[in-house]
C-alpha cells in the first residue's frame, strides 16, 4: 500500500548516477554481409562514442577500444561517423573507416587484422580544421565519398564545404591533394548518394540564411568514367521546400523526403522531368521526415524487393513498410512508439533501426522482411517494462496531451505525473511540476524511457515536456509558428501548459519550475524574465544574448538561424536587444541555477558569464556550475550526475521539500 508523503520527499532508487550512466541512444546501424555495426555513447568512459560490432553468430561487443572516439564535428552536431568498406588485406571481416573526435581525421581499421587504426586523411594545419561526415563507399572499393568541412580562417564562419572522394589506400594521409573535390557550390552540402549503376550522384544543398528545414535543393549530376562529377541541376526542393533525405532504389529510382505540401512525405523524383514531376508515394498529413540536425539521418530505406521502410507519424514515430506502387503502409511488428532516423537494410532483406517507448530506452531492433516479427539486438527481450530491471517499477506513466494556448492554438506536450509505487502525495494536494523546454528549437521531445525524468517523478515531482509552437512533428505550419517569434511563442506555450496543469488541479501554482538546455535554456531564461509563472528555473548551456550570438559568438551552421527565429539583422536589432534575457536583468527575481560546458562553441561560456555580470548587485539567488571538458550538452557521467543533483537541490530549496540524500543547492545573492 503506497504511503502518503510530501511531494518531493519520496525515497527513490533512481539516483543521479543511474540516470547519468545509463548509456544513451545507439546510432547509425550499418549492415555488411551478415554483420551489423552501430555506435553507442559511453558516459562512464569520458563520454566517448564506441563502435559496436554484432557478428553473424549473434554475439555483440565493442569493436573499437578506448580511447578511440567515433564522432564527427561537422556543423558541430556531427552525423554518421563511420562506414564499412570491405575487408582489408588478409582480413576476414569488414574494414571500418571512422571519424576520430580528437583530431577529426578519418581512420581506417581492419578489426580482424590485428593492427591499429591508421589515418587516411591529412593532419589539418589547425586543430580539427578538416572534418568529415557521412562517408559512403563507392563501387570499385578504392574510395569513399563524404562531406568535408574545411576551416579557412580564424572566424567560426570561415568555412568551406565540399563533397570529396577520399582514397582508401591511405595515400591522402600525407598528400592532401590526393583527396578529390567532387562537388561545391552551396555553402551547406549533405546526403551524397551515388546511384547503384555509378552514373549519377544525388545530394542536398542550401545556403544562408536558410536552415535545412526551411529551404533546400536536391541536385543530381552525371558521374564520368574517370570519377569526376559533371554539371548539377536541381530536381526537387527550392524556396519554401526542404528536402531532408534522398536515396536510390536498387533499380535506380530516386526517392526523397520533402515537403511541398507542408508535410514531409516520401516522393519519387523524376530527374528528367523537373521538380514539379515528383510523385508523392503516400500522401498524408504526417511527417515522414524531420529536421536535419545531423548529416546522414535516414527516415527511409529502400528494400531489395521494391518496398520502402519508412518512419512516419505526428506525436510519435513508427516504422512501416510502404508499397510504392499502391501507397499501402503495413505497420512493422515492433511495438515501439518512437524510432530514431537511422535505418539500415539487413542481409536478409529486413530492417534494422533504433527504437524506444515509455517503458524501454532506445535499443537496436531488427524487423524481418515480412514486417511480422522483430528481434531486439540490444536491451532486454520482449516488450513493456523489463522484469529484470529493478528501476522499472519506478518509471513514470506519461500521457500525450494537447492544451489550449494563446488564442486557442493547440500546444502539444507529454505529461509525466509524479509516480512511485511506494508513495502517494498528501490527499487533495497538487504536486510541484517542472516544465521541460526542449532544445533546437526546431526539434521535439519524444515520449520515451528517460531516467532523468524518472529521477524527478519518482521523488514526487511532475514533469511536462512541451512541444511548443516551432517544434517538429506537426507539419510546416506548426513549425513556422516560431518564425520571428522566438522568445514569445515558446515562452507562452510553456506557460500555458503550466497554467493548465494548475487549473486542472494537478500542479501547485506556487511550485512551478522551468528548465531547458541550449535553445531550451533560452526559453527557460526568457520565461523567467518575462512571465510571472515559474518559481525558479534551471538554465543549461543557453543562448542569452541574441545580438552577440548573431554577430560571432556561435558556429557557422547556426550563425544566421536567428534571421528566421527573430528577424533580419541588423534591421531587427531592437527586437534582438529587447528579447534577450541579458537585457532583462531588472525583471529577474526567481532563483535559478545556470550550468555551462567550458568548451562549448555553440553556446559559449561568454554568454553565461556576461549574463551573471549583468545580475551583479541585484541580489537574485542563483548558482553557477561550469564544467571543464564539456561541450554543448553534457556527455560525461560525472557531469550529468552533478547537474541533476544541483537541479533537484534548487527545487528542494525553493519549493520547500527535502529529497533524501540530496542537499539543497547553495545559492549566492551577489
XYZ file of C-alpha atoms in Angstrom:
670
model
C 0.000 0.000 0.000
C 1.534 3.377 -1.001
C 2.437 5.580 1.937
C 1.250 9.201 1.950
C 4.262 11.527 1.963
C 5.025 15.107 0.884
C 5.780 15.560 -2.782
C 9.494 15.938 -3.422
C 10.444 13.906 -0.369
C 9.741 10.413 -1.683
C 12.564 7.903 -1.451
C 13.612 6.658 -4.889
C 16.087 4.014 -6.053
C 16.786 6.089 -9.192
C 19.900 8.076 -8.396
C 21.599 10.755 -10.430
C 24.358 8.302 -11.291
C 21.780 5.821 -12.614
C 20.459 8.481 -14.966
C 23.966 9.608 -15.913
C 25.360 6.174 -16.646
C 22.519 4.500 -18.490
C 24.282 4.919 -21.828
C 22.109 6.855 -24.193
C 20.842 6.242 -27.692
C 22.651 3.884 -30.072
C 23.150 5.313 -33.531
C 23.866 4.745 -37.205
C 23.212 0.989 -37.645
C 25.092 -0.297 -40.676
C 24.965 -3.755 -42.258
C 27.727 -5.611 -44.072
C 27.084 -9.192 -45.090
C 25.750 -10.908 -42.005
C 27.224 -8.345 -39.623
C 25.758 -5.224 -38.048
C 27.637 -2.247 -36.622
C 26.398 0.777 -34.707
C 27.614 3.478 -32.325
C 26.938 3.758 -28.606
C 27.767 6.629 -26.236
C 29.889 5.779 -23.205
C 29.246 8.365 -20.454
C 31.278 6.302 -17.964
C 34.270 6.484 -20.323
C 34.519 10.244 -20.541
C 31.606 10.497 -22.937
C 33.345 8.821 -25.875
C 31.363 7.149 -28.667
C 32.158 3.470 -29.176
C 31.672 1.294 -32.245
C 29.773 -1.929 -31.551
C 30.006 -4.980 -33.794
C 27.416 -7.741 -33.949
C 28.819 -10.745 -35.760
C 26.809 -13.138 -37.875
C 26.652 -15.600 -34.952
C 24.681 -13.037 -32.919
C 27.433 -12.054 -30.481
C 27.982 -8.326 -29.971
C 30.796 -6.394 -28.324
C 32.625 -3.090 -28.513
C 34.840 -3.262 -31.570
C 36.817 -0.052 -31.221
C 38.730 0.063 -27.930
C 39.086 3.122 -25.730
C 40.185 5.842 -26.058
C 39.118 5.880 -29.731
C 36.057 8.070 -30.142
C 33.957 7.726 -33.331
C 32.328 11.141 -33.548
C 32.293 13.825 -36.240
C 32.190 17.565 -35.570
C 30.865 18.736 -38.951
C 28.334 21.504 -38.188
C 29.416 20.771 -34.551
C 26.427 18.405 -34.338
C 28.152 15.793 -36.497
C 26.340 12.880 -38.057
C 27.128 9.429 -39.380
C 30.786 8.993 -38.375
C 31.718 5.671 -39.962
C 31.359 3.350 -42.954
C 32.112 -0.306 -43.638
C 34.204 -0.595 -46.773
C 35.047 -4.284 -47.118
C 37.852 -6.387 -45.725
C 41.471 -5.265 -45.717
C 44.424 -7.290 -46.891
C 44.393 -10.664 -45.181
C 41.394 -9.740 -43.011
C 38.249 -11.792 -42.880
C 35.795 -9.153 -41.672
C 34.930 -5.684 -42.876
C 37.268 -2.730 -42.878
C 35.986 0.296 -40.950
C 36.563 3.967 -41.720
C 35.617 6.368 -38.933
C 35.994 9.973 -37.868
C 38.088 10.272 -34.704
C 36.757 13.012 -32.452
C 40.061 14.332 -31.116
C 41.601 15.362 -34.450
C 38.660 14.832 -36.860
C 40.765 12.815 -39.300
C 39.349 9.729 -40.979
C 40.976 6.489 -39.847
C 40.832 3.058 -41.388
C 40.928 -0.088 -39.333
C 40.876 -3.818 -40.093
C 39.492 -5.177 -36.797
C 40.354 -8.757 -37.751
C 43.818 -7.846 -38.993
C 45.462 -7.274 -35.623
C 46.673 -3.731 -36.286
C 45.801 -0.277 -35.015
C 43.621 2.279 -36.842
C 45.663 4.415 -39.235
C 44.798 7.813 -40.741
C 43.691 8.108 -44.354
C 43.216 11.907 -44.373
C 45.899 14.547 -43.732
C 46.588 16.202 -40.407
C 44.953 19.637 -40.544
C 47.024 22.796 -40.145
C 44.685 23.977 -37.356
C 43.332 21.567 -34.726
C 40.257 19.783 -36.112
C 40.401 22.135 -39.110
C 39.401 19.377 -41.576
C 36.288 17.407 -40.700
C 34.438 14.581 -42.447
C 30.973 13.086 -42.100
C 28.516 10.656 -43.726
C 31.082 8.527 -45.584
C 29.659 6.423 -48.425
C 31.620 3.581 -50.086
C 31.537 3.692 -53.887
C 31.780 0.833 -56.376
C 35.317 -0.345 -57.033
C 36.450 -0.237 -53.430
C 39.168 2.386 -53.962
C 37.433 5.444 -52.468
C 34.708 6.617 -50.197
C 32.763 9.827 -50.752
C 31.712 12.125 -47.926
C 31.076 15.713 -46.872
C 34.201 17.617 -45.834
C 34.222 20.790 -43.773
C 37.393 22.898 -44.104
C 38.162 25.902 -41.903
C 39.812 28.656 -43.908
C 40.345 31.389 -41.290
C 40.033 32.342 -37.618
C 36.327 33.240 -37.591
C 33.799 30.469 -36.896
C 32.141 31.317 -40.222
C 35.384 30.903 -42.212
C 34.265 27.508 -43.514
C 34.145 25.845 -46.924
C 32.278 22.623 -47.524
C 32.718 20.093 -50.302
C 31.733 16.583 -51.257
C 35.054 14.816 -51.648
C 36.499 11.459 -52.663
C 38.948 10.022 -50.124
C 41.251 7.220 -51.312
C 41.145 4.180 -49.058
C 44.781 3.245 -49.547
C 45.992 5.905 -47.098
C 47.765 7.986 -49.743
C 45.962 11.148 -48.641
C 47.304 10.924 -45.087
C 50.466 12.708 -46.202
C 49.287 14.167 -49.512
C 46.108 16.160 -49.040
C 45.898 16.736 -52.795
C 45.102 13.031 -53.184
C 41.593 13.899 -51.990
C 39.435 14.834 -54.973
C 36.813 17.564 -54.712
C 33.632 16.336 -56.404
C 31.026 18.992 -55.571
C 30.971 22.518 -54.216
C 28.618 25.421 -54.926
C 26.296 25.552 -51.921
C 27.525 26.696 -48.515
C 25.995 23.554 -46.972
C 26.067 20.085 -48.525
C 24.503 16.842 -47.340
C 23.488 13.315 -48.291
C 25.905 12.406 -51.135
C 24.404 9.299 -52.721
C 25.773 7.681 -55.917
C 23.237 5.723 -57.976
C 23.556 1.918 -57.968
C 24.985 1.910 -61.509
C 27.541 4.571 -60.607
C 26.417 7.024 -63.290
C 24.688 9.729 -61.206
C 25.346 11.492 -57.921
C 22.491 12.963 -55.863
C 22.958 15.351 -52.948
C 21.264 18.129 -50.977
C 22.450 21.736 -50.803
C 21.364 25.006 -49.208
C 22.724 28.415 -48.242
C 22.488 31.013 -45.504
C 20.207 32.302 -44.110
C 18.124 29.145 -44.626
C 18.316 26.240 -42.242
C 17.870 22.726 -43.657
C 14.224 22.625 -42.552
C 13.483 25.937 -44.327
C 14.621 25.577 -47.941
C 16.997 23.104 -49.587
C 17.572 21.726 -53.078
C 18.014 18.166 -54.256
C 20.600 18.103 -57.034
C 21.866 15.455 -59.417
C 24.873 15.349 -61.704
C 26.439 12.754 -64.009
C 29.477 10.791 -62.858
C 32.041 10.417 -65.633
C 34.097 7.293 -66.244
C 37.103 8.918 -64.556
C 35.087 9.560 -61.382
C 34.585 13.285 -61.855
C 31.157 14.820 -61.333
C 29.590 16.905 -64.075
C 27.269 19.922 -64.020
C 24.495 19.842 -61.427
C 20.807 20.508 -61.831
C 18.079 20.823 -59.216
C 15.351 18.170 -59.373
C 13.389 18.903 -56.171
C 13.141 21.459 -53.413
C 13.623 25.209 -53.636
C 12.283 28.227 -51.801
C 9.893 27.199 -49.015
C 10.548 23.473 -49.509
C 13.007 21.359 -47.545
C 14.397 18.093 -48.891
C 15.888 16.283 -45.876
C 16.883 12.891 -47.318
C 17.485 11.346 -50.727
C 18.347 7.827 -51.786
C 18.218 5.342 -54.644
C 16.304 2.107 -55.034
C 18.133 -0.958 -56.333
C 16.659 -0.404 -59.823
C 17.792 3.221 -59.988
C 14.727 5.226 -58.910
C 15.469 8.369 -56.895
C 13.431 8.869 -53.708
C 13.367 11.915 -51.481
C 11.643 13.176 -48.338
C 10.421 16.712 -48.960
C 7.512 18.973 -48.015
C 5.972 20.959 -50.897
C 2.533 20.364 -49.336
C 3.552 21.375 -45.819
C 4.259 17.844 -44.566
C 7.429 15.824 -45.072
C 6.274 12.956 -47.292
C 8.156 10.445 -49.432
C 8.365 11.278 -53.133
C 9.686 9.565 -56.224
C 11.683 12.187 -58.085
C 11.666 12.289 -61.886
C 15.103 13.768 -62.684
C 14.384 14.094 -66.409
C 11.019 15.813 -65.985
C 11.782 18.613 -63.499
C 10.898 19.248 -59.853
C 7.151 19.529 -60.398
C 7.006 15.958 -61.715
C 7.854 14.391 -58.331
C 5.207 11.861 -57.223
C 4.048 11.661 -53.599
C 4.119 7.939 -52.806
C 1.953 8.141 -49.689
C 0.160 11.485 -49.285
C -0.624 12.001 -45.612
C -0.734 14.809 -43.096
C 2.050 13.065 -41.216
C 5.771 13.599 -41.092
C 7.883 11.042 -42.977
C 10.970 13.105 -42.138
C 12.312 15.605 -39.658
C 14.852 18.360 -39.094
C 18.307 17.542 -40.465
C 20.346 18.437 -37.382
C 22.927 15.786 -38.213
C 24.194 14.621 -41.586
C 23.328 11.073 -42.546
C 19.908 10.909 -40.873
C 17.648 8.376 -42.618
C 13.864 8.252 -42.354
C 13.505 5.731 -45.199
C 15.427 2.762 -46.573
C 14.620 1.035 -49.899
C 14.324 -2.735 -49.520
C 15.544 -5.312 -52.080
C 12.000 -6.343 -53.042
C 10.956 -2.809 -54.048
C 9.183 -1.804 -50.853
C 10.489 1.011 -48.686
C 10.892 1.011 -44.913
C 9.615 4.372 -43.676
C 9.395 6.221 -40.367
C 6.292 8.359 -40.000
C 3.813 9.893 -37.587
C 2.941 13.089 -35.732
C 3.128 12.919 -31.934
C 5.121 9.704 -32.200
C 7.214 7.989 -34.884
C 6.567 4.428 -36.005
C 8.034 2.053 -38.575
C 6.021 0.814 -41.570
C 6.729 -0.896 -44.876
C 5.480 1.072 -47.886
C 4.491 -0.383 -51.238
C 5.389 2.477 -53.642
C 3.041 1.143 -56.296
C -0.121 1.162 -54.194
C 0.771 3.559 -51.371
C -0.176 0.865 -48.857
C 1.521 1.115 -45.457
C 1.981 -2.074 -43.450
C 2.960 -1.393 -39.822
C 6.125 -3.125 -38.689
C 5.689 -5.681 -35.928
C 7.910 -3.922 -33.387
C 5.556 -2.158 -30.963
C 7.922 0.701 -30.120
C 6.387 4.169 -30.188
C 9.485 6.145 -31.182
C 12.101 5.468 -33.868
C 15.285 7.432 -34.434
C 16.093 8.487 -38.045
C 18.645 5.716 -38.503
C 17.662 2.764 -40.681
C 19.676 0.027 -42.326
C 18.788 -2.920 -44.555
C 19.953 -6.285 -43.212
C 21.364 -9.099 -45.309
C 18.051 -10.979 -45.140
C 16.126 -8.013 -46.580
C 14.765 -6.904 -43.228
C 15.164 -3.592 -41.478
C 17.389 -2.563 -38.582
C 16.638 0.586 -36.618
C 16.841 2.272 -33.238
C 13.565 2.383 -31.298
C 12.165 3.183 -27.864
C 8.970 3.560 -25.850
C 7.974 4.997 -22.475
C 8.960 1.647 -20.914
C 12.102 0.925 -22.926
C 15.191 3.013 -23.632
C 16.408 3.207 -27.213
C 17.560 -0.181 -28.446
C 18.738 -1.603 -31.746
C 15.856 -3.558 -33.273
C 15.612 -5.872 -36.294
C 12.315 -6.337 -38.146
C 12.164 -9.217 -40.624
C 11.386 -8.748 -44.312
C 7.735 -9.686 -43.826
C 7.357 -6.990 -41.185
C 5.579 -9.502 -38.928
C 8.302 -10.291 -36.392
C 11.010 -8.372 -34.606
C 14.109 -9.043 -32.524
C 15.859 -6.749 -30.035
C 19.600 -6.689 -30.731
C 20.357 -4.660 -27.617
C 18.467 -4.412 -24.339
C 16.068 -6.924 -22.890
C 13.898 -9.381 -24.741
C 10.181 -8.804 -25.121
C 8.339 -5.534 -24.754
C 6.999 -3.384 -21.978
C 8.781 -2.901 -18.663
C 11.814 -5.142 -18.274
C 11.001 -7.558 -15.419
C 14.717 -7.856 -14.655
C 15.149 -4.092 -14.302
C 14.881 -3.056 -10.626
C 14.107 0.527 -11.699
C 11.199 -0.429 -13.986
C 8.514 -0.209 -11.271
C 9.521 3.417 -10.649
C 9.209 4.645 -14.231
C 6.532 7.306 -14.816
C 3.291 6.747 -16.718
C 3.296 9.567 -19.309
C 0.425 10.758 -21.459
C 0.446 12.727 -24.706
C -1.686 15.823 -24.168
C -2.924 18.738 -26.261
C -3.508 22.011 -24.430
C -5.075 25.302 -25.476
C -2.532 28.063 -25.871
C -2.965 31.772 -26.543
C -5.766 32.443 -28.996
C -6.923 28.835 -28.685
C -3.974 27.438 -30.616
C -3.004 23.827 -29.953
C 0.054 23.132 -27.800
C 1.371 19.578 -27.684
C 3.060 18.150 -24.608
C 3.948 14.920 -22.833
C 2.904 14.950 -19.184
C 4.662 12.751 -16.623
C 2.748 12.887 -13.318
C 4.645 12.029 -10.118
C 4.789 8.269 -9.677
C 6.336 5.907 -7.156
C 4.648 2.624 -6.164
C 5.766 3.135 -2.566
C 4.311 6.611 -2.039
C 1.382 8.833 -2.751
C 1.017 12.560 -2.274
C -0.944 14.209 0.501
C -4.703 13.812 -0.151
C -6.026 16.547 -2.408
C -2.686 18.354 -2.633
C -1.316 19.374 -6.046
C 2.247 18.410 -6.944
C 5.266 20.513 -7.848
C 5.906 20.450 -11.605
C 8.860 21.202 -13.838
C 8.222 22.286 -17.426
C 10.921 20.952 -19.768
C 11.621 23.110 -22.851
C 13.456 21.092 -25.492
C 16.454 22.315 -27.473
C 16.595 23.137 -31.134
C 14.222 24.946 -31.086
C 13.331 23.213 -34.381
C 13.066 19.804 -32.751
C 10.739 17.844 -30.494
C 10.736 15.920 -27.208
C 9.933 12.224 -27.788
C 7.988 10.313 -25.155
C 10.487 7.571 -24.245
C 12.018 5.971 -21.160
C 14.192 8.690 -19.691
C 15.823 8.210 -16.303
C 16.428 11.949 -15.989
C 12.669 12.455 -15.985
C 12.156 9.445 -13.709
C 14.722 10.937 -11.315
C 12.175 13.670 -10.619
C 8.845 11.866 -10.996
C 9.887 9.040 -8.657
C 10.520 11.678 -5.965
C 7.082 13.239 -6.353
C 7.835 15.990 -8.883
C 5.800 16.078 -12.086
C 7.342 16.831 -15.470
C 5.700 18.325 -18.563
C 7.746 18.208 -21.776
C 6.292 20.870 -24.053
C 6.490 20.623 -27.834
C 5.801 24.329 -28.168
C 4.983 26.101 -31.417
C 8.061 25.760 -33.606
C 8.510 22.095 -32.767
C 8.632 19.440 -35.449
C 6.255 16.517 -35.912
C 3.143 18.548 -36.732
C 3.810 19.966 -40.190
C 5.402 23.144 -41.523
C 2.636 25.469 -40.301
C 3.153 24.405 -36.672
C 6.922 24.548 -37.163
C 6.775 28.094 -38.515
C 4.736 29.487 -35.618
C 8.100 30.422 -34.170
C 9.177 32.439 -37.211
C 10.249 35.850 -35.858
C 8.526 34.856 -32.588
C 11.274 33.058 -30.668
C 11.084 34.080 -27.042
C 7.373 34.778 -27.402
C 5.511 31.708 -28.708
C 7.758 29.185 -26.967
C 7.512 31.003 -23.641
C 3.747 31.500 -23.961
C 3.180 27.821 -24.805
C 5.274 26.603 -21.859
C 3.413 28.982 -19.555
C 0.049 27.848 -20.980
C 0.806 24.200 -20.194
C 1.873 25.097 -16.658
C -1.264 27.183 -16.064
C -3.489 24.432 -17.480
C -1.987 21.865 -15.096
C -2.708 24.247 -12.245
C -6.297 24.791 -13.389
C -6.803 21.027 -13.611
C -5.628 20.621 -10.017
C -2.515 18.633 -10.917
C 0.155 21.283 -10.307
C 0.810 23.593 -7.387
C 0.888 27.206 -8.685
C 3.489 28.156 -6.078
C 5.818 25.282 -7.029
C 6.311 25.510 -10.782
C 9.756 25.446 -12.371
C 11.087 25.600 -15.913
C 14.229 24.009 -17.291
C 15.907 23.646 -20.652
C 19.230 23.246 -22.427
C 20.598 25.121 -25.447
C 17.552 26.679 -27.156
C 15.551 25.289 -24.236
C 17.908 27.200 -21.946
C 16.991 30.322 -23.881
C 13.277 29.590 -23.364
C 13.809 28.980 -19.646
C 15.729 32.238 -19.222
C 13.264 34.160 -21.395
C 10.366 32.818 -19.322
C 11.997 33.779 -16.022
C 12.468 37.327 -17.321
C 9.070 37.816 -18.971
C 6.233 35.850 -17.302
C 5.175 35.533 -13.681
C 4.530 31.781 -13.669
C 7.649 29.956 -12.539
C 9.123 29.999 -9.039
C 12.604 29.038 -10.263
C 14.458 27.670 -13.253
C 17.324 25.515 -14.492
C 19.240 27.051 -17.408
C 21.638 24.719 -19.224
C 24.264 25.842 -21.812
C 21.922 28.592 -23.052
C 21.662 31.398 -25.552
C 21.210 34.587 -23.532
C 22.340 37.422 -25.804
C 20.834 37.302 -29.301
C 22.927 40.120 -30.729
C 26.165 38.566 -29.520
C 25.154 35.142 -30.806
C 24.228 36.596 -34.206
C 27.480 38.529 -34.569
C 30.130 35.901 -33.997
C 29.504 34.012 -30.753
C 28.412 30.747 -32.290
C 29.369 28.323 -35.035
C 28.736 28.697 -38.742
C 25.802 26.287 -39.049
C 23.508 28.354 -36.809
C 25.127 31.737 -37.311
C 22.131 33.015 -39.292
C 19.437 30.860 -37.670
C 18.073 33.949 -35.919
C 17.172 35.518 -39.262
C 14.072 33.339 -39.230
C 13.606 32.943 -35.467
C 13.900 36.644 -34.607
C 14.202 38.710 -37.788
C 16.713 40.045 -40.323
C 19.888 41.514 -38.881
C 20.547 44.406 -38.407
C 17.086 45.685 -39.362
C 15.561 43.894 -36.355
C 18.377 44.901 -33.976
C 15.958 46.363 -31.416
C 14.000 43.089 -31.338
C 17.240 41.196 -30.661
C 18.050 43.572 -27.817
C 14.613 43.640 -26.220
C 14.037 39.873 -26.175
C 17.441 38.875 -24.811
C 17.411 37.803 -21.148
C 20.761 39.527 -20.739
C 18.959 42.850 -21.261
C 16.138 41.981 -18.861
C 18.149 41.566 -15.696
C 15.920 44.007 -13.830
C 12.927 41.704 -14.440
C 14.543 38.612 -12.934
C 13.772 37.753 -9.331
C 13.258 33.974 -9.364
C 16.149 31.784 -8.135
C 17.947 29.815 -10.811
C 20.877 27.520 -11.464
C 22.960 28.120 -14.591
C 25.173 25.312 -15.912
C 27.709 25.578 -18.707
C 30.309 23.490 -20.524
C 33.539 25.425 -20.788
C 34.421 24.015 -24.236
C 31.038 24.841 -25.772
C 31.461 26.578 -29.141
C 27.718 26.586 -29.944
C 26.558 28.441 -26.825
C 29.898 29.657 -25.451
C 30.611 30.426 -21.772
C 30.974 34.133 -22.535
C 27.188 34.395 -22.783
C 26.644 32.885 -19.336
C 29.419 34.969 -17.819
C 28.044 38.179 -19.322
C 24.568 37.348 -18.013
C 25.874 36.832 -14.481
C 27.768 40.113 -14.650
C 24.569 41.945 -15.561
C 22.914 40.442 -12.466
C 25.687 41.514 -10.114
C 24.380 43.570 -7.228
C 20.731 42.688 -7.750
C 20.586 40.014 -5.070
C 18.945 37.310 -7.198
C 19.609 33.896 -5.570
C 21.474 31.678 -8.018
C 24.231 29.142 -8.569
C 26.646 28.814 -11.476
C 28.237 25.466 -12.310
C 30.903 25.461 -15.038
C 32.234 22.107 -16.256
C 35.728 21.855 -17.805
C 35.960 19.448 -20.735
C 32.262 19.568 -21.579
C 30.982 20.845 -24.889
C 27.392 21.546 -25.935
C 25.279 19.091 -23.982
C 26.837 17.141 -21.163
C 28.313 13.732 -22.019
C 30.392 12.683 -19.033
C 28.613 10.668 -16.356
C 30.052 12.715 -13.509
C 28.836 15.950 -15.132
C 25.326 14.657 -15.793
C 25.038 13.404 -12.210
C 26.286 16.673 -10.727
C 23.893 18.662 -12.918
C 20.877 16.555 -11.889
C 21.683 16.793 -8.204
C 22.136 20.561 -8.480
C 18.812 20.877 -10.269
C 16.965 18.830 -7.657
C 18.754 20.783 -4.953
C 17.424 24.030 -6.424
C 13.849 22.771 -6.426
C 14.221 21.481 -2.864
C 15.402 24.850 -1.612
C 12.825 26.929 -3.469
C 9.825 24.605 -3.166
C 10.387 23.595 0.438
C 10.925 19.848 0.418
C 13.773 17.552 1.438
C 14.745 14.834 -1.055
C 16.544 12.059 0.844
C 20.275 12.069 0.161
C 20.316 15.282 -1.881
C 21.154 18.506 -0.018
C 19.559 21.788 -1.078
C 21.659 23.745 -3.546
C 23.739 26.552 -2.074
C 22.662 29.799 -3.695
C 24.535 33.096 -3.764
C 22.997 36.561 -3.921
C 25.775 38.641 -5.410
